[in-house]
Coordinates of C-alpha atoms in Angstrom, one line a residue:
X221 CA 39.8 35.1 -45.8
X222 CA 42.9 34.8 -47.7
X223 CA 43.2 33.2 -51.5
X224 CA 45.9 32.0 -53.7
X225 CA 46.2 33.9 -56.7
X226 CA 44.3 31.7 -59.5
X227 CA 47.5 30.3 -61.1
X228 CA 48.9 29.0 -58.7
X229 CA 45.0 27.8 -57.5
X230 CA 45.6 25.8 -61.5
X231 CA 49.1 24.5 -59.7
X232 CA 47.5 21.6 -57.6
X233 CA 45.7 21.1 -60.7
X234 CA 49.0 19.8 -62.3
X235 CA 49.6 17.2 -60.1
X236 CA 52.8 18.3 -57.8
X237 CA 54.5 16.4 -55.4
X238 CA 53.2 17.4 -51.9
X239 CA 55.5 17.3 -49.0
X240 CA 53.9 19.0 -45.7
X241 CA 54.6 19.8 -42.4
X242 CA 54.1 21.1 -38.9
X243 CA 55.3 20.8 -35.3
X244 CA 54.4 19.5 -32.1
X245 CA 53.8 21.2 -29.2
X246 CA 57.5 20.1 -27.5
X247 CA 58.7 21.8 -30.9
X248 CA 59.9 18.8 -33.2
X249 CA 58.8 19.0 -36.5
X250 CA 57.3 16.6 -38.4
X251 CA 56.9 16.0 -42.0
X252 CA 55.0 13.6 -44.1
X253 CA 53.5 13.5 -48.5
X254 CA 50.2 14.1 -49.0
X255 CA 48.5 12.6 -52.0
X256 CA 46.1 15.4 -53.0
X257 CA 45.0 18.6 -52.6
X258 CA 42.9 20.8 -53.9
X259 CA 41.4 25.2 -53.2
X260 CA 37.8 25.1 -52.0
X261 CA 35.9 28.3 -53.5
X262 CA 36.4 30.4 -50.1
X263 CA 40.0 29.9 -50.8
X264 CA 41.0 27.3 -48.0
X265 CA 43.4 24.1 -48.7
X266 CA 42.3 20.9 -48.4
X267 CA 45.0 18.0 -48.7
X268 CA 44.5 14.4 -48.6
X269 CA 46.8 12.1 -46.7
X270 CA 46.9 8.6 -45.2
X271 CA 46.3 8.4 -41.5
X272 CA 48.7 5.8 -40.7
X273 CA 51.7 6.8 -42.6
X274 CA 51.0 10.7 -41.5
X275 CA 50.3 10.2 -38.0
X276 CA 52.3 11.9 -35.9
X277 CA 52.2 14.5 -38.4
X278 CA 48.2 14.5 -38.7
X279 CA 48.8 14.7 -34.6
X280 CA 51.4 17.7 -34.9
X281 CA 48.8 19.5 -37.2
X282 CA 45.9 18.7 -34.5
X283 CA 47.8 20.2 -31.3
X284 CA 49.7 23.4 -33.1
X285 CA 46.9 24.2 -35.9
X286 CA 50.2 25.4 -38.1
X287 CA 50.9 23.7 -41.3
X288 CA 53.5 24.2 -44.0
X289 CA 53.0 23.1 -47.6
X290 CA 56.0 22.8 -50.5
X291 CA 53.8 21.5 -54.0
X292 CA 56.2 20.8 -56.9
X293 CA 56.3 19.6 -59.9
X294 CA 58.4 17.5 -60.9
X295 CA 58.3 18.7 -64.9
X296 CA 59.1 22.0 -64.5
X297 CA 60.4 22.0 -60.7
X298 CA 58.1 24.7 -59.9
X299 CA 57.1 25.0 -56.3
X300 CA 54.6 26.5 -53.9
X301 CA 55.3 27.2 -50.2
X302 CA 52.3 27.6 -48.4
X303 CA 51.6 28.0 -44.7
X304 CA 48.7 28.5 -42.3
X305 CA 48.2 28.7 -38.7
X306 CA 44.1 27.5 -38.7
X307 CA 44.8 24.1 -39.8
X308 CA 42.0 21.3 -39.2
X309 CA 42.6 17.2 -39.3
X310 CA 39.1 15.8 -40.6
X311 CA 37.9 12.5 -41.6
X312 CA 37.4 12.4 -45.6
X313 CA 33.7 12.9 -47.0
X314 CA 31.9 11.2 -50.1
X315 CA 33.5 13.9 -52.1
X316 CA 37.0 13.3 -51.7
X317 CA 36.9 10.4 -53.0
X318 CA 37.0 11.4 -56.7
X319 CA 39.0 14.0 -55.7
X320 CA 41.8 11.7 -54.5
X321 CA 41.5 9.4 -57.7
X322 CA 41.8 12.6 -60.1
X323 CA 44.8 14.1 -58.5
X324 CA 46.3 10.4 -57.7
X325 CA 46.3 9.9 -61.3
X326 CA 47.4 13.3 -62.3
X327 CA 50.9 13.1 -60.2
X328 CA 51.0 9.7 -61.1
X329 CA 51.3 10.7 -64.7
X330 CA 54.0 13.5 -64.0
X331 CA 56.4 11.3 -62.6
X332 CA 55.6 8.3 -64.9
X333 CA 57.6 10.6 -67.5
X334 CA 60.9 9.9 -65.0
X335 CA 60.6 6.5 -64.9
X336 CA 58.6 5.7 -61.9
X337 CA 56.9 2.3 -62.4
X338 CA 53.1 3.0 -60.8
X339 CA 52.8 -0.7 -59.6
X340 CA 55.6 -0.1 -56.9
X341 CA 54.0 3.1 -56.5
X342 CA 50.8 1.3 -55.5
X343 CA 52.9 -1.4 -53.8
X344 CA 53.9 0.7 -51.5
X345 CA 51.8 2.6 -50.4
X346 CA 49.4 0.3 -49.9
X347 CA 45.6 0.5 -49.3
X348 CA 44.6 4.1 -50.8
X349 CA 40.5 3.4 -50.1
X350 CA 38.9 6.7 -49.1
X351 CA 38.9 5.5 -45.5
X352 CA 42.3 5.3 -44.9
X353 CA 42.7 8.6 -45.6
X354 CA 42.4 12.1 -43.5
X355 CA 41.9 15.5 -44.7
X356 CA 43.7 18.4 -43.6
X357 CA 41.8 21.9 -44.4
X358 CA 43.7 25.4 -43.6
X359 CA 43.7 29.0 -45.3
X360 CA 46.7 30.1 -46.5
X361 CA 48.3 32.7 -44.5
X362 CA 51.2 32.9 -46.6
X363 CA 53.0 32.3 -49.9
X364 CA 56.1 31.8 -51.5
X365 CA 57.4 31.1 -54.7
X366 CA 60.3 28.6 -53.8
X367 CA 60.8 27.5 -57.6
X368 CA 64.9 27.5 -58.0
X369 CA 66.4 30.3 -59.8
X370 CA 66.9 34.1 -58.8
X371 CA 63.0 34.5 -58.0
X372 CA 63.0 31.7 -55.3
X373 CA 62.1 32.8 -51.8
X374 CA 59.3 35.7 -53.0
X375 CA 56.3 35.9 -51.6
X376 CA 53.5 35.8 -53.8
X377 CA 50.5 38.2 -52.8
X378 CA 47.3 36.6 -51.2
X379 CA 44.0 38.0 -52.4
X380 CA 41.7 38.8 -50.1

């Protein structure tokens, strides 16, 4: 199984903005955030999403299994392209719970620092109680760099 090299593992930590994607089986692509994420120790992905606003994406994810990931951050505008092809949508355990809060709170405070008032944040999303959300688990296949500048589009080495 395929890993993320451990700093970029430490780059979810941060907090980035997660934007992911995938594609239905008629081939239109669809594309919704995610609010969390973080590595398991066998090296898969797990992000957190809500089920209603990420439907047809959660649904896209379900019937192609493929899954694309960009994590940024806003503070430094680094990003992480990630991508897999084993992609699972499950319902959220116990565990994600804290999980969701921790990171919540982390990206919360990264784009507090440009202004970004966390009561319309919360406005409008909405509910964000553990079941309302849906998990989405994969192992990256591949990974890029896509931080802007002349490195941008490199792939970054998987462990095994």
């Amino acid at each position: 199984m395929h890993r993320l090299p451990a700093h970029w593992i430490d780059h979810f930590s941060l907090g980035p903005t997660l934007r992911v994607g995938s594609v239905t089986p008629q081939g239109q692509p669809e594309l919704a955030f995610a609010h969390a994420a973080r590595v398991l120790a066998d090296g898969r992905i797990e992000l957190l999403a809500l089920s209603q606003q990420a439907a047809e994406l959660l649904a896209a994810i379900s019937a192609s299994r493929r899954v694309a990931v960009s994590a940024g951050l806003p503070s430094n505008y680094r990003v992480l392209h990630v991508k897999g092809a084993d992609a699972e949508v499950l319902p959220p355990r116990d565990e994600h719970g804290p999980v969701f809060a921790a990171y919540f709170e982390t990206w919360l405070q990264q784009i507090e620092a440009f202004g970004a008032d966390r009561r319309l944040i919360y406005a409008t999303l909405g509910d964000l109680s553990l079941d309302k959300l849906s998990c989405v688990r994969f192992t990256p296949m591949g990974a890029w760099d896509q931080t802007p500048g002349p490195g941008a589009g490199q792939a970054i080495d998987l462990l095994p």
